[in-house]
Amino acid sequence: MSPPANIAILAGTAGEVRPMPVPMPGPPEPGGLLVRMLFAPVNPADLLAIDGRYALTLDPGAPIGAEGIGMVEQAGEGVLDLRPGDLVLPLDRGNWTSWRRLDRARVMPVPPGVAPEQAAMLRINPATAWLLLDMSGAGPGDCIVQNAAHSAVAHWVRSFAAMRDITVIDVGRRGSAPSEIAAFPDDGDLAGAVRAAAASQPIRAALDCVAGSASGRLAACLEEDGVLLVFGHLSGEPASIPSTLLTGRGLTVRGFTLRRVEARMTPTTREAMAAAIAAAVAGGAADLPIQAVLPLAEADRAIALARTPGRGRVLLDLQAISGM
Ligand SMILES: NC(=O)c1ccc[n+]([C@@H]2O[C@H](COP(=O)([O-])OP(=O)(O)OC[C@H]3O[C@@H](n4cnc5c(N)ncnc54)[C@H](OP(=O)(O)O)[C@@H]3O)[C@@H](O)[C@H]2O)c1
C-alpha cells in the first residue's frame, strides 16, 4: 500500500486556487495531534480569500479553508481526552488539506450525535451567531432584525435567539425565497414593514452581512439608540447609512469579526458558548442543506458551484485527492 499523500489548496493570484503537494506531517509532538481531515465547506469567507478581498491579510503560502472537520489519527504524549477515531474541529484556518498536525488546544471536540458533514460547518457560523447576539445587547422580550435570512449565520441566530426569548425578524434579498423562512424582501419601505411586524417590541439591534445600501435600510428599522452590527460584505459595496438617521436616532454602528471577539473571551464565556452550541445541536439545529460534496481534487469545480446561487453549502471531501 502506498503511503498517504497530502495536498493543500492555496489561493492563486487571480481568483483561482493552486493545488500543491505538501509533505505528510510527521507524528504529533507532545500535547499535539495528527489529524486526517475529512470535510470542509466552501464558505463566503473562503471565496473572499480566493478573490483577495478578505478583511484580514492571509498568508499566501498557507492552505485556505476557514473551517473543516478531521479525525484524530494519532494523539501525542500527554493528550488524555482525545484518541484515534475522535472527530475534531480545528480552530484555525488552513483546512483545505488532507492532513494536519495540530495542538490539542487548537481543536474543539465535535458535539455528540452529529454527522461529520454537518459538523464540518460548526466551527464558525454558530459561534458568530452566538457572539453577535451577545454584542447586540438584546435580551428576553426584545426584537432584532437580520438580513441574508437564508444564510447559515441567520439560521443559527434564529436558533440561539429562540433560546434567549428574542424575536428575530428576517429580511432576504428575494423575500421568503428560496426556502420556507418567512422573510421581508429587502426593498421599498422595509423599515415600515419591519416595525409593523415588531408591533410594540423594541428593535434594539440589526445584524447586517450585506452592507452597501442594505445597511441603511436595516438601520432605518432600529429604535432610538439601537445598534447596527456589520459582520459581512455580501454586496461587495461599502456600508451606506444616511447620516441623518445616525444622528437623529443616536444609532451605533459596530463591526464584528469572529476571531477578534473570540480572542477576548474568557474560559467561562467560551464554555458557555460551547454548551449552547452543543445544546442547539442536540436539539437538531445542525441540519443545514448541503448542495454537493466534491473531491478536493475538484476544488475548482466546488468553488464555481459555491459562487452560483443555490440552496445549500458545497463541501470538499478532503481525502479525495486521486488524480492530482
Ligand atoms: N465577520 C465574521 O466573523 C463572519 C463569520 C461568519 C460569517 N460571516 C459572514 O456572514 C455572511 C453569511 O455567511 P454564511 O456562511 O451564513 O452565508 P451563506 O450560508 O453562504 O448564505 C449566503 C446568503 O447571503 C445571501 N446573499 C448573497 N449575496 C447577497 C447580496 N448581494 N445581497 C443580499 N443577500 C445576499 C444569499 O441569498 P439567496 O438565498 O437569495 O441566494 C444567501 O442566502 C457572509 O458575508 C460571511 O462572510 C462573517
Short mmCIF file of C-alpha atoms and ligand atoms in Angstrom, two decimals:
data_model
loop_
_atom_site.label_atom_id
_atom_site.label_comp_id
_atom_site.label_asym_id
_atom_site.label_seq_id
_atom_site.Cartn_x
_atom_site.Cartn_y
_atom_site.Cartn_z
CA MET A 1 0.00 0.00 0.00
CA SER A 2 1.41 3.43 -0.91
CA PRO A 3 1.93 5.90 1.96
CA PRO A 4 -0.80 8.53 2.45
CA ALA A 5 -0.37 11.68 0.35
CA ASN A 6 -1.05 15.23 1.36
CA ILE A 7 -2.35 18.01 -0.86
CA ALA A 8 -3.02 21.62 0.15
CA ILE A 9 -5.10 24.15 -1.73
CA LEU A 10 -3.58 27.63 -1.83
CA ALA A 11 -5.14 30.84 -3.15
CA GLY A 12 -3.82 31.88 -6.55
CA THR A 13 -3.36 35.47 -7.63
CA ALA A 14 -6.35 35.89 -9.93
CA GLY A 15 -9.37 34.39 -8.21
CA GLU A 16 -8.27 30.79 -8.75
CA VAL A 17 -6.74 28.14 -6.50
CA ARG A 18 -3.49 26.17 -6.67
CA PRO A 19 -3.34 22.55 -5.50
CA MET A 20 0.10 21.88 -4.02
CA PRO A 21 1.62 18.56 -2.92
CA VAL A 22 2.91 19.09 0.63
CA PRO A 23 4.84 16.77 2.95
CA MET A 24 2.87 14.43 5.18
CA PRO A 25 3.09 15.83 8.70
CA GLY A 26 5.09 13.56 10.98
CA PRO A 27 3.87 12.07 14.25
CA PRO A 28 2.38 14.54 16.73
CA GLU A 29 4.54 16.35 19.24
CA PRO A 30 3.73 16.11 22.97
CA GLY A 31 0.37 17.83 23.50
CA GLY A 32 -0.44 17.58 19.79
CA LEU A 33 -2.49 15.57 17.33
CA LEU A 34 -2.09 14.15 13.85
CA VAL A 35 -5.46 14.71 12.16
CA ARG A 36 -6.84 13.12 9.00
CA MET A 37 -9.00 15.88 7.52
CA LEU A 38 -12.42 14.74 6.29
CA PHE A 39 -14.66 17.58 5.02
CA ALA A 40 -14.52 21.35 4.62
CA PRO A 41 -17.27 23.71 3.46
CA VAL A 42 -16.73 26.39 0.82
CA ASN A 43 -17.82 29.47 2.81
CA PRO A 44 -18.27 33.08 1.67
CA ALA A 45 -15.08 33.92 3.61
CA ASP A 46 -13.16 31.37 1.50
CA LEU A 47 -14.44 32.96 -1.70
CA LEU A 48 -13.29 36.38 -0.42
CA ALA A 49 -9.88 34.89 0.43
CA ILE A 50 -9.58 33.36 -3.05
CA ASP A 51 -10.56 36.69 -4.61
CA GLY A 52 -8.04 38.61 -2.46
CA ARG A 53 -10.89 40.60 -0.85
CA TYR A 54 -10.81 39.16 2.68
CA ALA A 55 -10.86 41.73 5.50
CA LEU A 56 -7.60 40.42 7.01
CA THR A 57 -4.28 39.74 5.32
CA LEU A 58 -3.79 36.00 4.92
CA ASP A 59 -0.54 34.08 4.41
CA PRO A 60 -0.41 33.30 0.66
CA GLY A 61 1.81 30.28 1.36
CA ALA A 62 -0.71 28.62 3.71
CA PRO A 63 -3.67 26.45 2.70
CA ILE A 64 -7.01 28.22 2.60
CA GLY A 65 -10.15 26.95 4.30
CA ALA A 66 -11.73 28.76 7.22
CA GLU A 67 -13.22 25.62 8.75
CA GLY A 68 -13.35 21.86 8.42
CA ILE A 69 -13.56 18.60 10.31
CA GLY A 70 -10.97 15.92 10.88
CA MET A 71 -10.48 12.61 12.67
CA VAL A 72 -7.70 12.08 15.17
CA GLU A 73 -5.19 9.65 13.66
CA GLN A 74 -2.66 9.79 16.47
CA ALA A 75 -2.61 11.62 19.81
CA GLY A 76 0.71 12.90 21.16
CA GLU A 77 2.11 12.29 24.59
CA GLY A 78 0.06 13.99 27.29
CA VAL A 79 -3.18 14.21 25.30
CA LEU A 80 -5.55 12.29 27.53
CA ASP A 81 -9.01 13.40 26.40
CA LEU A 82 -8.84 12.58 22.68
CA ARG A 83 -7.91 9.34 20.94
CA PRO A 84 -7.72 7.92 17.41
CA GLY A 85 -11.12 8.00 15.74
CA ASP A 86 -12.42 11.08 17.61
CA LEU A 87 -13.79 13.88 15.45
CA VAL A 88 -12.37 17.38 15.93
CA LEU A 89 -12.82 20.88 14.52
CA PRO A 90 -9.58 22.83 14.03
CA LEU A 91 -9.92 26.34 15.46
CA ASP A 92 -7.51 27.87 12.95
CA ARG A 93 -7.57 28.32 9.19
CA GLY A 94 -5.74 26.15 6.73
CA ASN A 95 -8.27 23.35 6.46
CA TRP A 96 -8.25 22.65 2.70
CA THR A 97 -5.69 19.91 3.04
CA SER A 98 -5.76 16.16 3.71
CA TRP A 99 -3.64 16.01 6.87
CA ARG A 100 -2.84 18.47 9.67
CA ARG A 101 -0.68 18.37 12.76
CA LEU A 102 -2.35 20.49 15.44
CA ASP A 103 -2.03 21.44 19.09
CA ARG A 104 -4.69 19.87 21.27
CA ALA A 105 -5.53 23.38 22.49
CA ARG A 106 -6.33 24.47 18.91
CA VAL A 107 -9.09 21.93 18.23
CA MET A 108 -12.65 21.56 19.50
CA PRO A 109 -14.16 18.11 20.04
CA VAL A 110 -17.31 17.59 17.93
CA PRO A 111 -20.56 17.52 19.94
CA PRO A 112 -22.04 14.00 20.00
CA GLY A 113 -24.78 12.85 17.63
CA VAL A 114 -23.97 14.94 14.59
CA ALA A 115 -22.97 13.71 11.13
CA PRO A 116 -19.41 14.69 10.08
CA GLU A 117 -20.71 16.66 7.06
CA GLN A 118 -22.90 18.82 9.33
CA ALA A 119 -20.21 19.04 12.00
CA ALA A 120 -17.80 20.43 9.37
CA MET A 121 -19.94 23.59 9.44
CA LEU A 122 -19.98 24.04 13.23
CA ARG A 123 -16.76 25.93 13.85
CA ILE A 124 -17.63 29.42 12.57
CA ASN A 125 -21.27 30.25 11.99
CA PRO A 126 -22.76 29.07 15.31
CA ALA A 127 -20.11 30.99 17.26
CA THR A 128 -20.63 34.04 15.06
CA ALA A 129 -24.38 33.98 15.70
CA TRP A 130 -23.94 33.46 19.43
CA LEU A 131 -21.47 36.32 19.80
CA LEU A 132 -23.48 38.67 17.55
CA LEU A 133 -26.43 38.15 19.87
CA ASP A 134 -24.19 38.88 22.87
CA MET A 135 -22.92 42.06 21.22
CA SER A 136 -26.42 43.13 20.19
CA GLY A 137 -27.37 43.73 23.82
CA ALA A 138 -30.82 42.27 23.09
CA GLY A 139 -32.50 40.39 25.92
CA PRO A 140 -35.71 38.49 26.58
CA GLY A 141 -38.71 40.27 25.04
CA ASP A 142 -36.57 42.29 22.61
CA CYS A 143 -36.66 42.10 18.87
CA ILE A 144 -33.81 42.14 16.36
CA VAL A 145 -33.73 42.26 12.58
CA GLN A 146 -31.24 40.49 10.28
CA ASN A 147 -30.64 40.33 6.54
CA ALA A 148 -29.48 37.37 4.39
CA ALA A 149 -32.27 35.41 6.08
CA HIS A 150 -31.44 32.20 4.22
CA SER A 151 -27.78 32.17 5.25
CA ALA A 152 -26.27 29.72 7.70
CA VAL A 153 -25.48 32.51 10.18
CA ALA A 154 -29.12 33.62 10.07
CA HIS A 155 -30.18 30.04 10.79
CA TRP A 156 -28.01 29.94 13.93
CA VAL A 157 -29.16 33.41 15.00
CA ARG A 158 -32.77 32.15 14.92
CA SER A 159 -31.79 29.03 16.92
CA PHE A 160 -29.97 30.92 19.67
CA ALA A 161 -32.45 33.81 19.75
CA ALA A 162 -35.21 31.29 20.48
CA MET A 163 -33.13 30.01 23.42
CA ARG A 164 -32.84 33.63 24.69
CA ASP A 165 -36.50 34.59 24.08
CA ILE A 166 -35.52 37.19 21.49
CA THR A 167 -37.75 37.69 18.45
CA VAL A 168 -35.99 37.75 15.07
CA ILE A 169 -37.42 39.50 12.02
CA ASP A 170 -35.87 38.21 8.82
CA VAL A 171 -35.05 40.09 5.64
CA GLY A 172 -33.94 38.40 2.40
CA ARG A 173 -32.99 39.85 -0.94
CA ARG A 174 -35.69 37.64 -2.51
CA GLY A 175 -38.07 37.74 0.44
CA SER A 176 -39.04 34.24 1.54
CA ALA A 177 -37.45 32.54 -1.50
CA PRO A 178 -35.53 30.23 -1.80
CA SER A 179 -36.65 28.46 1.40
CA GLU A 180 -39.65 28.33 3.66
CA ILE A 181 -38.31 31.01 6.04
CA ALA A 182 -40.71 33.95 6.33
CA ALA A 183 -38.66 36.99 5.32
CA PHE A 184 -39.44 40.52 4.17
CA PRO A 185 -38.00 41.45 0.77
CA ASP A 186 -35.19 43.98 1.10
CA ASP A 187 -36.82 46.76 -0.89
CA GLY A 188 -39.43 49.52 -0.74
CA ASP A 189 -40.50 50.55 2.76
CA LEU A 190 -38.59 47.81 4.57
CA ALA A 191 -38.49 49.79 7.84
CA GLY A 192 -42.27 50.33 7.80
CA ALA A 193 -42.92 46.62 7.23
CA VAL A 194 -40.41 45.50 9.87
CA ARG A 195 -41.57 47.97 12.51
CA ALA A 196 -45.17 46.96 11.91
CA ALA A 197 -44.22 43.29 12.34
CA ALA A 198 -42.40 44.08 15.58
CA ALA A 199 -45.56 45.81 16.86
CA SER A 200 -44.74 47.03 20.38
CA GLN A 201 -41.44 45.12 20.73
CA PRO A 202 -38.44 47.44 20.57
CA ILE A 203 -35.99 46.65 17.74
CA ARG A 204 -32.72 47.02 19.60
CA ALA A 205 -30.30 45.61 17.06
CA ALA A 206 -29.83 44.87 13.39
CA LEU A 207 -27.40 42.24 12.05
CA ASP A 208 -26.04 43.15 8.63
CA CYS A 209 -23.85 40.93 6.47
CA VAL A 210 -24.81 42.52 3.15
CA ALA A 211 -23.52 46.13 3.55
CA GLY A 212 -23.97 48.62 0.69
CA SER A 213 -27.36 50.33 0.73
CA ALA A 214 -28.77 47.35 2.69
CA SER A 215 -27.02 48.75 5.79
CA GLY A 216 -29.09 51.94 5.59
CA ARG A 217 -32.33 50.04 5.07
CA LEU A 218 -31.61 47.85 8.10
CA ALA A 219 -30.53 50.80 10.25
CA ALA A 220 -33.86 52.50 9.47
CA CYS A 221 -35.64 49.61 11.23
CA LEU A 222 -33.94 50.40 14.57
CA GLU A 223 -35.41 52.24 17.50
CA GLU A 224 -33.60 55.14 19.21
CA ASP A 225 -30.10 54.20 20.45
CA GLY A 226 -30.22 50.93 18.53
CA VAL A 227 -27.09 49.19 17.27
CA LEU A 228 -26.24 48.05 13.75
CA LEU A 229 -23.68 45.22 13.72
CA VAL A 230 -21.93 44.84 10.38
CA PHE A 231 -20.26 41.45 10.01
CA GLY A 232 -20.16 40.75 6.28
CA HIS A 233 -19.91 42.33 2.85
CA LEU A 234 -22.01 40.17 0.55
CA SER A 235 -22.96 43.11 -1.69
CA GLY A 236 -19.29 44.00 -2.18
CA GLU A 237 -20.21 47.66 -1.54
CA PRO A 238 -19.20 49.92 1.36
CA ALA A 239 -21.88 50.21 4.04
CA SER A 240 -24.02 53.26 3.32
CA ILE A 241 -26.20 54.77 6.06
CA PRO A 242 -27.96 58.18 5.91
CA SER A 243 -26.15 60.38 8.41
CA THR A 244 -29.45 61.95 9.50
CA LEU A 245 -30.55 58.52 10.62
CA LEU A 246 -27.39 58.07 12.69
CA THR A 247 -27.64 61.46 14.35
CA GLY A 248 -31.43 61.66 14.62
CA ARG A 249 -31.77 58.30 16.36
CA GLY A 250 -28.39 58.16 18.09
CA LEU A 251 -27.56 54.85 16.43
CA THR A 252 -24.32 52.96 16.99
CA VAL A 253 -22.57 51.10 14.17
CA ARG A 254 -20.10 48.37 15.11
CA GLY A 255 -18.05 45.95 13.07
CA PHE A 256 -17.69 42.30 14.05
CA THR A 257 -15.11 39.65 13.23
CA LEU A 258 -15.36 36.31 14.99
CA ARG A 259 -11.66 35.75 15.58
CA ARG A 260 -11.12 39.20 17.14
CA VAL A 261 -14.05 38.75 19.51
CA GLU A 262 -13.08 35.17 20.36
CA ALA A 263 -9.55 36.27 21.23
CA ARG A 264 -11.02 38.33 24.09
CA MET A 265 -13.25 35.62 25.52
CA THR A 266 -12.64 34.18 28.96
CA PRO A 267 -12.63 30.43 29.58
CA THR A 268 -16.07 30.85 31.23
CA THR A 269 -17.66 32.62 28.26
CA ARG A 270 -16.07 30.09 25.89
CA GLU A 271 -17.52 27.20 27.87
CA ALA A 272 -20.96 28.84 27.97
CA MET A 273 -20.87 29.25 24.20
CA ALA A 274 -19.70 25.66 23.61
CA ALA A 275 -22.50 24.41 25.87
CA ALA A 276 -25.09 26.49 23.99
CA ILE A 277 -23.85 25.17 20.64
CA ALA A 278 -23.94 21.58 21.94
CA ALA A 279 -27.49 22.14 23.26
CA ALA A 280 -28.64 23.56 19.94
CA VAL A 281 -27.03 20.63 18.09
CA ALA A 282 -28.70 18.16 20.47
CA GLY A 283 -31.99 19.91 19.69
CA GLY A 284 -31.48 19.24 15.97
CA ALA A 285 -30.19 22.63 14.84
CA ALA A 286 -27.31 21.17 12.80
CA ASP A 287 -29.46 20.41 9.78
CA LEU A 288 -28.30 22.83 7.12
CA PRO A 289 -28.79 21.95 3.47
CA ILE A 290 -25.79 20.52 1.61
CA GLN A 291 -25.81 21.06 -2.13
CA ALA A 292 -22.89 18.79 -3.07
CA VAL A 293 -19.81 17.03 -1.69
CA LEU A 294 -16.98 17.23 -4.23
CA PRO A 295 -13.45 15.76 -4.11
CA LEU A 296 -10.61 18.03 -3.01
CA ALA A 297 -9.14 17.16 -6.41
CA GLU A 298 -12.05 19.16 -7.90
CA ALA A 299 -11.73 22.24 -5.70
CA ASP A 300 -12.10 24.48 -8.78
CA ARG A 301 -15.46 22.94 -9.59
CA ALA A 302 -16.57 23.21 -5.95
CA ILE A 303 -15.68 26.90 -5.89
CA ALA A 304 -17.54 27.58 -9.13
CA LEU A 305 -20.60 25.81 -7.75
CA ALA A 306 -20.40 27.73 -4.47
CA ARG A 307 -20.35 31.01 -6.42
CA THR A 308 -23.66 30.25 -8.15
CA PRO A 309 -26.81 31.00 -6.14
CA GLY A 310 -28.20 27.69 -4.93
CA ARG A 311 -29.66 26.15 -1.88
CA GLY A 312 -27.10 24.62 0.43
CA ARG A 313 -23.40 24.50 1.16
CA VAL A 314 -20.81 22.91 -1.11
CA LEU A 315 -18.41 20.65 0.81
CA LEU A 316 -14.99 19.32 -0.12
CA ASP A 317 -14.08 15.70 0.58
CA LEU A 318 -10.55 16.30 1.82
CA GLN A 319 -9.35 12.71 1.37
CA ALA A 320 -10.43 12.54 -2.28
CA ILE A 321 -7.19 13.58 -3.98
CA SER A 322 -6.55 10.82 -6.51
CA GLY A 323 -5.63 12.11 -9.96
CA MET A 324 -3.98 15.27 -8.62
N1 LIG B 1 -17.40 38.54 10.48
C1 LIG B 1 -17.30 37.25 10.75
O1 LIG B 1 -16.51 36.82 11.59
C2 LIG B 1 -18.17 36.32 9.99
C3 LIG B 1 -18.29 34.97 10.40
C4 LIG B 1 -19.16 34.14 9.67
C5 LIG B 1 -19.83 34.63 8.57
N2 LIG B 1 -19.63 35.93 8.20
C6 LIG B 1 -20.32 36.49 7.04
O2 LIG B 1 -21.69 36.24 7.19
C7 LIG B 1 -22.29 36.21 5.92
C8 LIG B 1 -23.17 34.97 5.82
O3 LIG B 1 -22.32 33.82 5.85
P1 LIG B 1 -22.97 32.39 5.67
O4 LIG B 1 -21.89 31.39 5.64
O5 LIG B 1 -24.04 32.24 6.69
O6 LIG B 1 -23.64 32.58 4.24
P2 LIG B 1 -24.37 31.52 3.32
O7 LIG B 1 -24.95 30.43 4.16
O8 LIG B 1 -23.45 31.15 2.22
O9 LIG B 1 -25.58 32.34 2.71
C9 LIG B 1 -25.37 33.49 1.99
C10 LIG B 1 -26.74 34.16 1.88
O10 LIG B 1 -26.49 35.50 1.51
C11 LIG B 1 -27.38 35.90 0.54
N3 LIG B 1 -26.71 36.84 -0.35
C12 LIG B 1 -25.63 36.61 -1.15
N4 LIG B 1 -25.30 37.73 -1.80
C13 LIG B 1 -26.18 38.67 -1.40
C14 LIG B 1 -26.35 40.03 -1.74
N5 LIG B 1 -25.55 40.65 -2.61
N6 LIG B 1 -27.36 40.71 -1.16
C15 LIG B 1 -28.18 40.10 -0.27
N7 LIG B 1 -28.07 38.82 0.08
C16 LIG B 1 -27.07 38.11 -0.48
C17 LIG B 1 -27.80 34.64 -0.20
O11 LIG B 1 -29.11 34.89 -0.57
P3 LIG B 1 -30.01 33.96 -1.51
O12 LIG B 1 -30.53 32.92 -0.58
O13 LIG B 1 -31.02 34.89 -2.01
O14 LIG B 1 -29.08 33.40 -2.57
C18 LIG B 1 -27.65 33.55 0.85
O15 LIG B 1 -28.86 33.26 1.47
C19 LIG B 1 -21.14 36.24 4.89
O16 LIG B 1 -20.98 37.57 4.48
C20 LIG B 1 -19.95 35.83 5.72
O17 LIG B 1 -18.74 36.33 5.20
C21 LIG B 1 -18.83 36.77 8.87
#
